[in-house]
Amino acid sequence: MTIAIGFEGSANKLGVGIIRHENGKVDVLSNVRDTYITPPGEGFLPRDTAQHHRDCVLKVLKKALSDANLTPKEIDVICFTKGPGMGAPLTSTAIVARTLSLLWEKPLVGVNHCVGHIEMGREVTGATNPVVLYVSGGNTQVIAYSQNRYRIFGETLDIAIGNCLDRFARILNLSNDPSPGYNIEQYAKKGKQFIPLPYAVKGMDVSFSGILSHIEQIAKERLPTGEITPYDLCFSLQETLFAMLVEITERAMAHVESSEVLIVGGVGCNVRLQEMMEQMAAQRDATVCATDERFCIDNGIMIAHAGLLAYHDGFRTPLEESTCTQRFRTDEVYVSWRD
């Protein structure tokens, strides 16, 4: 039996989770999260986000230990997000992990944020060897496993899909509570009119920045006249972006002859994206695996789980190497725990 605590703070969510591995069985003991929410129309700055993490980390940590009914002595390993992410929030969270490692005399394991999402998704859904669509505020990638690496088949050439949705929510002055992407999803359900937008698939890659500029111009010109509504714009943006993602995911499935799709990352909570992916998968006699907001949205549990997999395989992060990096690609990680 091994118990790990995971610290995630790569963006505006601070998560602390505790997980137990015992004889091949995985138990989530606690999963606590606190989100930094800014006023409508505003994003979150790295400095302010890092301050939020510093302000609430002790409260979140104490609740995680209380929910798990554990003491620090019962923790075997401390895992933290090494990257990718925003520099200041990453650093503030890593400092907490380092400090606890010294105080509690426990080993450290630095975890790739993207690999954390994938491994938690595989564990929760039972997916064996899926094509992974990883969609979040900072990442958009189509991934498949091969020879101890998560290989990137396609990705965004500019901004991530979550960033595109968040920025459009700011244009419409939508609330950031619980998240801009969630509020766009609710608006899209009320859309009646589809407005054609650029469709930017380039081979296996996608591009979102031009679409965002185009729909911003449409919003400025046509919303004041009343000929379209914010609901129509959200509906049109979602349908266009998600169609692009489904296309490149299907192409990856055909290439690796996979019959499973695993959707991970914060945007993976979107029910419409899951519906469109299921329609494509049904035509290929494939299945779609997705999780709910407990595991899709950034959380400490996924860091604890991926870290524990590496820990079981002998991986440790020495204190002097427990740095953070804003750029840490998914395919840089050697996945020693998979065949």
mmCIF file of C-alpha atoms in Angstrom:
data_model
loop_
_atom_site.group_PDB
_atom_site.id
_atom_site.type_symbol
_atom_site.label_atom_id
_atom_site.label_comp_id
_atom_site.label_asym_id
_atom_site.label_seq_id
_atom_site.Cartn_x
_atom_site.Cartn_y
_atom_site.Cartn_z
ATOM 1 C CA MET A 1 0.000 0.000 0.000
ATOM 2 C CA THR A 2 1.329 3.433 -1.006
ATOM 3 C CA ILE A 3 -0.271 6.826 -0.367
ATOM 4 C CA ALA A 4 0.597 9.987 -2.314
ATOM 5 C CA ILE A 5 -0.428 13.609 -1.940
ATOM 6 C CA GLY A 6 -0.513 15.745 -5.073
ATOM 7 C CA PHE A 7 -0.260 19.513 -5.488
ATOM 8 C CA GLU A 8 -1.596 21.142 -8.670
ATOM 9 C CA GLY A 9 -1.331 24.889 -9.271
ATOM 10 C CA SER A 10 -0.396 25.445 -12.917
ATOM 11 C CA ALA A 11 -3.222 27.917 -13.597
ATOM 12 C CA ASN A 12 -6.077 29.476 -11.608
ATOM 13 C CA LYS A 13 -6.995 26.355 -9.648
ATOM 14 C CA LEU A 14 -5.112 25.169 -6.592
ATOM 15 C CA GLY A 15 -5.763 21.475 -6.031
ATOM 16 C CA VAL A 16 -4.586 19.088 -3.333
ATOM 17 C CA GLY A 17 -5.502 15.414 -3.629
ATOM 18 C CA ILE A 18 -4.598 12.234 -1.788
ATOM 19 C CA ILE A 19 -4.679 8.813 -3.446
ATOM 20 C CA ARG A 20 -3.926 5.265 -2.365
ATOM 21 C CA HIS A 21 -2.597 2.418 -4.506
ATOM 22 C CA GLU A 22 -2.998 -1.047 -2.989
ATOM 23 C CA ASN A 23 -2.608 -4.345 -4.846
ATOM 24 C CA GLY A 24 -3.573 -2.797 -8.163
ATOM 25 C CA LYS A 25 -6.573 -0.986 -6.665
ATOM 26 C CA VAL A 26 -6.751 2.814 -6.726
ATOM 27 C CA ASP A 27 -8.702 4.762 -4.097
ATOM 28 C CA VAL A 28 -9.272 8.511 -4.150
ATOM 29 C CA LEU A 29 -9.120 9.582 -0.508
ATOM 30 C CA SER A 30 -9.592 13.332 -0.982
ATOM 31 C CA ASN A 31 -9.816 15.840 -3.819
ATOM 32 C CA VAL A 32 -9.961 19.490 -2.703
ATOM 33 C CA ARG A 33 -9.780 22.511 -5.006
ATOM 34 C CA ASP A 34 -9.938 26.291 -4.725
ATOM 35 C CA THR A 35 -10.385 28.489 -7.818
ATOM 36 C CA TYR A 36 -9.183 32.050 -8.324
ATOM 37 C CA ILE A 37 -12.128 33.833 -9.961
ATOM 38 C CA THR A 38 -11.728 37.299 -11.467
ATOM 39 C CA PRO A 39 -14.484 39.824 -12.346
ATOM 40 C CA PRO A 40 -16.384 39.451 -15.664
ATOM 41 C CA GLY A 41 -14.372 40.593 -18.664
ATOM 42 C CA GLU A 42 -11.027 39.990 -16.975
ATOM 43 C CA GLY A 43 -8.492 37.173 -17.157
ATOM 44 C CA PHE A 44 -6.145 36.094 -14.377
ATOM 45 C CA LEU A 45 -2.598 37.445 -14.092
ATOM 46 C CA PRO A 46 0.244 35.128 -13.003
ATOM 47 C CA ARG A 47 1.233 37.294 -10.017
ATOM 48 C CA ASP A 48 -2.317 37.537 -8.653
ATOM 49 C CA THR A 49 -2.954 33.839 -9.264
ATOM 50 C CA ALA A 50 0.217 32.885 -7.388
ATOM 51 C CA GLN A 51 -0.888 35.096 -4.490
ATOM 52 C CA HIS A 52 -4.244 33.290 -4.418
ATOM 53 C CA HIS A 53 -2.454 29.935 -4.236
ATOM 54 C CA ARG A 54 -0.238 31.122 -1.378
ATOM 55 C CA ASP A 55 -3.226 32.518 0.509
ATOM 56 C CA CYS A 56 -5.345 29.354 0.407
ATOM 57 C CA VAL A 57 -2.882 26.452 0.213
ATOM 58 C CA LEU A 58 -2.821 25.727 3.964
ATOM 59 C CA LYS A 59 -6.621 25.704 4.143
ATOM 60 C CA VAL A 60 -6.859 23.361 1.135
ATOM 61 C CA LEU A 61 -4.085 21.112 2.458
ATOM 62 C CA LYS A 62 -5.700 20.785 5.903
ATOM 63 C CA LYS A 63 -9.071 19.933 4.327
ATOM 64 C CA ALA A 64 -7.475 17.307 2.066
ATOM 65 C CA LEU A 65 -5.805 15.613 5.041
ATOM 66 C CA SER A 66 -9.035 15.866 7.059
ATOM 67 C CA ASP A 67 -11.176 14.405 4.246
ATOM 68 C CA ALA A 68 -8.722 11.521 3.861
ATOM 69 C CA ASN A 69 -8.550 11.081 7.668
ATOM 70 C CA LEU A 70 -4.756 10.875 7.464
ATOM 71 C CA THR A 71 -1.761 12.404 9.190
ATOM 72 C CA PRO A 72 1.447 13.494 7.401
ATOM 73 C CA LYS A 73 3.200 10.395 8.804
ATOM 74 C CA GLU A 74 0.940 8.177 6.675
ATOM 75 C CA ILE A 75 1.881 9.935 3.406
ATOM 76 C CA ASP A 76 4.576 8.071 1.446
ATOM 77 C CA VAL A 77 5.385 10.530 -1.333
ATOM 78 C CA ILE A 78 4.703 14.168 -2.266
ATOM 79 C CA CYS A 79 3.914 14.898 -5.924
ATOM 80 C CA PHE A 80 3.750 18.321 -7.571
ATOM 81 C CA THR A 81 3.161 19.796 -11.025
ATOM 82 C CA LYS A 82 6.529 20.519 -12.643
ATOM 83 C CA GLY A 83 4.925 22.018 -15.762
ATOM 84 C CA PRO A 84 3.662 23.127 -18.178
ATOM 85 C CA GLY A 85 1.731 26.119 -16.854
ATOM 86 C CA MET A 86 2.025 29.690 -15.650
ATOM 87 C CA GLY A 87 5.395 30.374 -14.045
ATOM 88 C CA ALA A 88 4.423 32.171 -10.840
ATOM 89 C CA PRO A 89 1.555 29.832 -9.819
ATOM 90 C CA LEU A 90 3.703 26.772 -10.616
ATOM 91 C CA THR A 91 6.531 28.101 -8.460
ATOM 92 C CA SER A 92 4.314 28.977 -5.506
ATOM 93 C CA THR A 93 2.886 25.443 -5.488
ATOM 94 C CA ALA A 94 6.268 23.740 -5.927
ATOM 95 C CA ILE A 95 7.675 25.679 -2.957
ATOM 96 C CA VAL A 96 4.916 24.219 -0.776
ATOM 97 C CA ALA A 97 5.728 20.685 -1.978
ATOM 98 C CA ARG A 98 9.455 21.194 -1.362
ATOM 99 C CA THR A 99 8.859 22.621 2.117
ATOM 100 C CA LEU A 100 6.605 19.722 3.110
ATOM 101 C CA SER A 101 9.121 17.250 1.701
ATOM 102 C CA LEU A 102 11.734 18.658 4.109
ATOM 103 C CA LEU A 103 9.347 18.990 7.062
ATOM 104 C CA TRP A 104 7.768 15.566 6.681
ATOM 105 C CA GLU A 105 10.946 13.873 5.363
ATOM 106 C CA LYS A 106 9.149 12.452 2.332
ATOM 107 C CA PRO A 107 10.440 11.953 -1.259
ATOM 108 C CA LEU A 108 9.373 14.296 -4.066
ATOM 109 C CA VAL A 109 8.079 13.435 -7.543
ATOM 110 C CA GLY A 110 7.687 16.141 -10.208
ATOM 111 C CA VAL A 111 4.828 15.415 -12.620
ATOM 112 C CA ASN A 112 4.008 16.552 -16.146
ATOM 113 C CA HIS A 113 0.574 18.200 -15.975
ATOM 114 C CA CYS A 114 -0.580 16.703 -19.290
ATOM 115 C CA VAL A 115 0.479 13.169 -18.342
ATOM 116 C CA GLY A 116 -1.425 13.633 -15.077
ATOM 117 C CA HIS A 117 -4.625 14.326 -17.021
ATOM 118 C CA ILE A 118 -4.094 11.300 -19.273
ATOM 119 C CA GLU A 119 -3.312 8.817 -16.505
ATOM 120 C CA MET A 120 -6.218 9.972 -14.333
ATOM 121 C CA GLY A 121 -8.551 9.739 -17.332
ATOM 122 C CA ARG A 122 -7.354 6.202 -18.081
ATOM 123 C CA GLU A 123 -7.829 5.155 -14.470
ATOM 124 C CA VAL A 124 -11.310 6.644 -14.028
ATOM 125 C CA THR A 125 -12.765 5.507 -17.367
ATOM 126 C CA GLY A 126 -10.977 2.170 -17.731
ATOM 127 C CA ALA A 127 -9.721 3.100 -21.205
ATOM 128 C CA THR A 128 -6.902 0.749 -22.199
ATOM 129 C CA ASN A 129 -5.064 2.288 -25.163
ATOM 130 C CA PRO A 130 -7.125 5.212 -26.452
ATOM 131 C CA VAL A 131 -6.443 8.134 -28.730
ATOM 132 C CA VAL A 132 -6.422 11.047 -26.285
ATOM 133 C CA LEU A 133 -7.926 14.449 -26.992
ATOM 134 C CA TYR A 134 -6.419 16.789 -24.431
ATOM 135 C CA VAL A 135 -8.294 20.106 -24.406
ATOM 136 C CA SER A 136 -7.833 22.784 -21.755
ATOM 137 C CA GLY A 137 -7.138 26.470 -21.214
ATOM 138 C CA GLY A 138 -3.464 26.056 -22.029
ATOM 139 C CA ASN A 139 -3.276 22.940 -24.211
ATOM 140 C CA THR A 140 -4.884 21.363 -27.269
ATOM 141 C CA GLN A 141 -3.344 18.073 -28.381
ATOM 142 C CA VAL A 142 -4.296 14.777 -30.026
ATOM 143 C CA ILE A 143 -2.157 12.065 -28.468
ATOM 144 C CA ALA A 144 -1.551 8.319 -28.779
ATOM 145 C CA TYR A 145 0.777 6.066 -26.794
ATOM 146 C CA SER A 146 3.712 4.319 -28.438
ATOM 147 C CA GLN A 147 6.987 2.923 -27.105
ATOM 148 C CA ASN A 148 6.886 4.501 -23.636
ATOM 149 C CA ARG A 149 5.915 7.963 -24.855
ATOM 150 C CA TYR A 150 2.659 9.829 -25.317
ATOM 151 C CA ARG A 151 3.148 10.872 -28.940
ATOM 152 C CA ILE A 152 1.549 14.092 -30.161
ATOM 153 C CA PHE A 153 -0.225 13.536 -33.490
ATOM 154 C CA GLY A 154 -1.705 17.018 -33.768
ATOM 155 C CA GLU A 155 -1.954 20.212 -31.747
ATOM 156 C CA THR A 156 -2.857 23.869 -31.854
ATOM 157 C CA LEU A 157 -0.528 26.101 -33.807
ATOM 158 C CA ASP A 158 -1.330 29.173 -31.715
ATOM 159 C CA ILE A 159 -3.709 29.415 -28.742
ATOM 160 C CA ALA A 160 -5.408 26.571 -26.891
ATOM 161 C CA ILE A 161 -9.125 25.959 -27.362
ATOM 162 C CA GLY A 162 -9.863 26.818 -23.725
ATOM 163 C CA ASN A 163 -8.017 30.098 -24.124
ATOM 164 C CA CYS A 164 -10.059 30.855 -27.255
ATOM 165 C CA LEU A 165 -13.338 30.222 -25.423
ATOM 166 C CA ASP A 166 -12.223 32.174 -22.347
ATOM 167 C CA ARG A 167 -11.193 35.185 -24.417
ATOM 168 C CA PHE A 168 -14.488 35.210 -26.274
ATOM 169 C CA ALA A 169 -16.311 35.063 -22.943
ATOM 170 C CA ARG A 170 -14.396 38.209 -21.976
ATOM 171 C CA ILE A 171 -15.513 39.888 -25.207
ATOM 172 C CA LEU A 172 -19.138 39.131 -24.228
ATOM 173 C CA ASN A 173 -18.421 40.135 -20.612
ATOM 174 C CA LEU A 174 -19.616 36.746 -19.307
ATOM 175 C CA SER A 175 -19.028 35.723 -15.714
ATOM 176 C CA ASN A 176 -15.889 33.777 -14.797
ATOM 177 C CA ASP A 177 -17.874 31.859 -12.156
ATOM 178 C CA PRO A 178 -17.637 28.852 -12.213
ATOM 179 C CA SER A 179 -15.642 29.253 -15.456
ATOM 180 C CA PRO A 180 -15.977 31.230 -18.701
ATOM 181 C CA GLY A 181 -16.083 28.038 -20.777
ATOM 182 C CA TYR A 182 -18.987 26.677 -18.743
ATOM 183 C CA ASN A 183 -20.959 29.888 -19.259
ATOM 184 C CA ILE A 184 -20.299 29.820 -23.003
ATOM 185 C CA GLU A 185 -21.629 26.246 -23.033
ATOM 186 C CA GLN A 186 -24.858 27.387 -21.344
ATOM 187 C CA TYR A 187 -25.248 30.294 -23.787
ATOM 188 C CA ALA A 188 -24.647 27.965 -26.746
ATOM 189 C CA LYS A 189 -27.624 25.809 -25.710
ATOM 190 C CA LYS A 190 -29.899 28.797 -26.425
ATOM 191 C CA GLY A 191 -28.432 29.596 -29.850
ATOM 192 C CA LYS A 192 -30.871 29.455 -32.770
ATOM 193 C CA GLN A 193 -28.798 30.708 -35.698
ATOM 194 C CA PHE A 194 -25.508 29.241 -37.002
ATOM 195 C CA ILE A 195 -23.083 31.895 -38.187
ATOM 196 C CA PRO A 196 -20.405 30.563 -40.581
ATOM 197 C CA LEU A 197 -16.863 30.988 -39.222
ATOM 198 C CA PRO A 198 -13.420 30.140 -40.625
ATOM 199 C CA TYR A 199 -12.517 26.460 -40.312
ATOM 200 C CA ALA A 200 -8.778 26.154 -39.687
ATOM 201 C CA VAL A 201 -7.600 22.545 -39.815
ATOM 202 C CA LYS A 202 -4.086 22.229 -41.225
ATOM 203 C CA GLY A 203 -3.197 18.577 -41.614
ATOM 204 C CA MET A 204 -3.334 17.192 -38.091
ATOM 205 C CA ASP A 205 -3.040 20.629 -36.511
ATOM 206 C CA VAL A 206 -5.590 23.337 -35.737
ATOM 207 C CA SER A 207 -5.521 27.121 -35.410
ATOM 208 C CA PHE A 208 -7.908 29.160 -33.268
ATOM 209 C CA SER A 209 -6.566 32.719 -33.135
ATOM 210 C CA GLY A 210 -7.918 33.753 -36.550
ATOM 211 C CA ILE A 211 -11.365 32.367 -35.695
ATOM 212 C CA LEU A 212 -11.346 34.371 -32.460
ATOM 213 C CA SER A 213 -10.427 37.584 -34.317
ATOM 214 C CA HIS A 214 -13.159 36.934 -36.896
ATOM 215 C CA ILE A 215 -15.947 36.283 -34.373
ATOM 216 C CA GLU A 216 -14.838 39.291 -32.312
ATOM 217 C CA GLN A 217 -15.348 41.470 -35.398
ATOM 218 C CA ILE A 218 -18.768 39.922 -36.035
ATOM 219 C CA ALA A 219 -19.748 40.589 -32.406
ATOM 220 C CA LYS A 220 -18.750 44.249 -32.672
ATOM 221 C CA GLU A 221 -20.590 44.808 -35.954
ATOM 222 C CA ARG A 222 -23.738 42.703 -35.652
ATOM 223 C CA LEU A 223 -24.615 42.403 -31.967
ATOM 224 C CA PRO A 224 -25.607 46.094 -31.640
ATOM 225 C CA THR A 225 -28.023 45.776 -34.597
ATOM 226 C CA GLY A 226 -29.877 42.868 -32.963
ATOM 227 C CA GLU A 227 -29.643 40.625 -36.038
ATOM 228 C CA ILE A 228 -27.736 38.040 -33.983
ATOM 229 C CA THR A 229 -27.553 37.267 -30.266
ATOM 230 C CA PRO A 230 -24.686 36.318 -27.939
ATOM 231 C CA TYR A 231 -26.323 32.885 -27.778
ATOM 232 C CA ASP A 232 -25.961 32.493 -31.558
ATOM 233 C CA LEU A 233 -22.294 33.453 -31.409
ATOM 234 C CA CYS A 234 -21.497 30.997 -28.610
ATOM 235 C CA PHE A 235 -23.368 28.229 -30.432
ATOM 236 C CA SER A 236 -21.536 28.926 -33.706
ATOM 237 C CA LEU A 237 -18.124 29.126 -32.064
ATOM 238 C CA GLN A 238 -18.588 25.851 -30.178
ATOM 239 C CA GLU A 239 -19.871 23.959 -33.210
ATOM 240 C CA THR A 240 -16.981 25.148 -35.390
ATOM 241 C CA LEU A 241 -14.183 24.552 -32.902
ATOM 242 C CA PHE A 242 -15.495 21.168 -31.799
ATOM 243 C CA ALA A 243 -15.947 19.991 -35.401
ATOM 244 C CA MET A 244 -12.268 20.747 -35.980
ATOM 245 C CA LEU A 245 -11.283 18.707 -32.930
ATOM 246 C CA VAL A 246 -13.471 15.762 -33.936
ATOM 247 C CA GLU A 247 -11.908 15.749 -37.419
ATOM 248 C CA ILE A 248 -8.302 15.526 -36.270
ATOM 249 C CA THR A 249 -9.203 12.995 -33.551
ATOM 250 C CA GLU A 250 -10.863 10.727 -36.105
ATOM 251 C CA ARG A 251 -7.834 10.956 -38.373
ATOM 252 C CA ALA A 252 -5.566 9.911 -35.494
ATOM 253 C CA MET A 253 -7.895 6.997 -34.698
ATOM 254 C CA ALA A 254 -7.693 5.812 -38.294
ATOM 255 C CA HIS A 255 -3.912 6.089 -38.276
ATOM 256 C CA VAL A 256 -3.338 4.029 -35.112
ATOM 257 C CA GLU A 257 -6.402 1.800 -35.641
ATOM 258 C CA SER A 258 -7.844 2.686 -32.253
ATOM 259 C CA SER A 259 -11.420 2.030 -31.141
ATOM 260 C CA GLU A 260 -11.315 4.304 -28.062
ATOM 261 C CA VAL A 261 -11.250 8.070 -27.567
ATOM 262 C CA LEU A 262 -10.377 9.548 -24.187
ATOM 263 C CA ILE A 263 -11.245 13.233 -23.656
ATOM 264 C CA VAL A 264 -9.292 14.943 -20.877
ATOM 265 C CA GLY A 265 -8.709 18.526 -19.736
ATOM 266 C CA GLY A 266 -11.104 21.226 -18.575
ATOM 267 C CA VAL A 267 -12.859 21.650 -21.942
ATOM 268 C CA GLY A 268 -13.492 17.895 -21.895
ATOM 269 C CA CYS A 269 -16.346 18.580 -19.438
ATOM 270 C CA ASN A 270 -18.315 20.176 -22.276
ATOM 271 C CA VAL A 271 -21.320 17.947 -22.988
ATOM 272 C CA ARG A 272 -21.651 19.150 -26.590
ATOM 273 C CA LEU A 273 -18.048 18.167 -27.355
ATOM 274 C CA GLN A 274 -18.722 14.734 -25.880
ATOM 275 C CA GLU A 275 -21.905 14.403 -27.983
ATOM 276 C CA MET A 276 -20.119 15.288 -31.229
ATOM 277 C CA MET A 277 -17.285 12.900 -30.440
ATOM 278 C CA GLU A 278 -19.793 10.122 -29.669
ATOM 279 C CA GLN A 279 -21.507 10.647 -33.039
ATOM 280 C CA MET A 280 -18.178 10.238 -34.820
ATOM 281 C CA ALA A 281 -17.184 7.254 -32.681
ATOM 282 C CA ALA A 282 -20.508 5.482 -33.326
ATOM 283 C CA GLN A 283 -19.792 5.563 -37.075
ATOM 284 C CA ARG A 284 -16.468 3.814 -36.402
ATOM 285 C CA ASP A 285 -17.848 1.308 -33.853
ATOM 286 C CA ALA A 286 -15.674 3.036 -31.279
ATOM 287 C CA THR A 287 -16.303 4.263 -27.742
ATOM 288 C CA VAL A 288 -15.810 7.637 -26.078
ATOM 289 C CA CYS A 289 -14.407 7.798 -22.548
ATOM 290 C CA ALA A 290 -14.850 11.033 -20.610
ATOM 291 C CA THR A 291 -14.875 12.112 -16.982
ATOM 292 C CA ASP A 292 -16.873 14.686 -15.049
ATOM 293 C CA GLU A 293 -15.658 17.976 -13.575
ATOM 294 C CA ARG A 294 -14.032 16.257 -10.569
ATOM 295 C CA PHE A 295 -11.309 14.878 -12.818
ATOM 296 C CA CYS A 296 -11.523 16.903 -16.070
ATOM 297 C CA ILE A 297 -10.776 20.208 -14.381
ATOM 298 C CA ASP A 298 -7.272 20.628 -12.930
ATOM 299 C CA ASN A 299 -6.955 18.757 -9.630
ATOM 300 C CA GLY A 300 -4.369 17.431 -7.211
ATOM 301 C CA ILE A 301 -5.532 13.830 -7.534
ATOM 302 C CA MET A 302 -4.264 13.454 -11.104
ATOM 303 C CA ILE A 303 -0.821 14.702 -10.021
ATOM 304 C CA ALA A 304 -0.778 12.285 -7.071
ATOM 305 C CA HIS A 305 -1.843 9.373 -9.288
ATOM 306 C CA ALA A 306 0.656 9.974 -12.110
ATOM 307 C CA GLY A 307 3.372 10.671 -9.559
ATOM 308 C CA LEU A 308 2.648 7.437 -7.743
ATOM 309 C CA LEU A 309 2.852 5.440 -10.978
ATOM 310 C CA ALA A 310 6.333 6.893 -11.570
ATOM 311 C CA TYR A 311 7.278 6.423 -7.906
ATOM 312 C CA HIS A 312 6.423 2.713 -8.046
ATOM 313 C CA ASP A 313 8.782 2.459 -11.012
ATOM 314 C CA GLY A 314 11.653 3.969 -9.034
ATOM 315 C CA PHE A 315 11.396 7.616 -10.116
ATOM 316 C CA ARG A 316 12.302 10.361 -7.620
ATOM 317 C CA THR A 317 12.895 14.107 -8.022
ATOM 318 C CA PRO A 318 15.912 15.262 -5.973
ATOM 319 C CA LEU A 319 15.310 18.504 -4.081
ATOM 320 C CA GLU A 320 17.911 20.372 -6.156
ATOM 321 C CA GLU A 321 16.063 19.348 -9.355
ATOM 322 C CA SER A 322 12.561 20.198 -8.114
ATOM 323 C CA THR A 323 12.262 23.183 -10.430
ATOM 324 C CA CYS A 324 9.296 24.236 -12.573
ATOM 325 C CA THR A 325 9.065 24.934 -16.266
ATOM 326 C CA GLN A 326 6.377 26.689 -18.271
ATOM 327 C CA ARG A 327 7.208 24.530 -21.291
ATOM 328 C CA PHE A 328 7.137 20.783 -20.694
ATOM 329 C CA ARG A 329 5.790 18.816 -23.644
ATOM 330 C CA THR A 330 3.781 15.658 -23.164
ATOM 331 C CA ASP A 331 6.157 13.604 -25.326
ATOM 332 C CA GLU A 332 9.205 14.578 -23.218
ATOM 333 C CA VAL A 333 8.127 12.200 -20.436
ATOM 334 C CA TYR A 334 9.431 8.633 -20.476
ATOM 335 C CA VAL A 335 6.376 6.562 -19.480
ATOM 336 C CA SER A 336 8.199 3.697 -17.789
ATOM 337 C CA TRP A 337 5.089 2.287 -16.074
ATOM 338 C CA ARG A 338 3.401 1.244 -19.346
ATOM 339 C CA ASP A 339 4.399 -1.637 -21.595
#
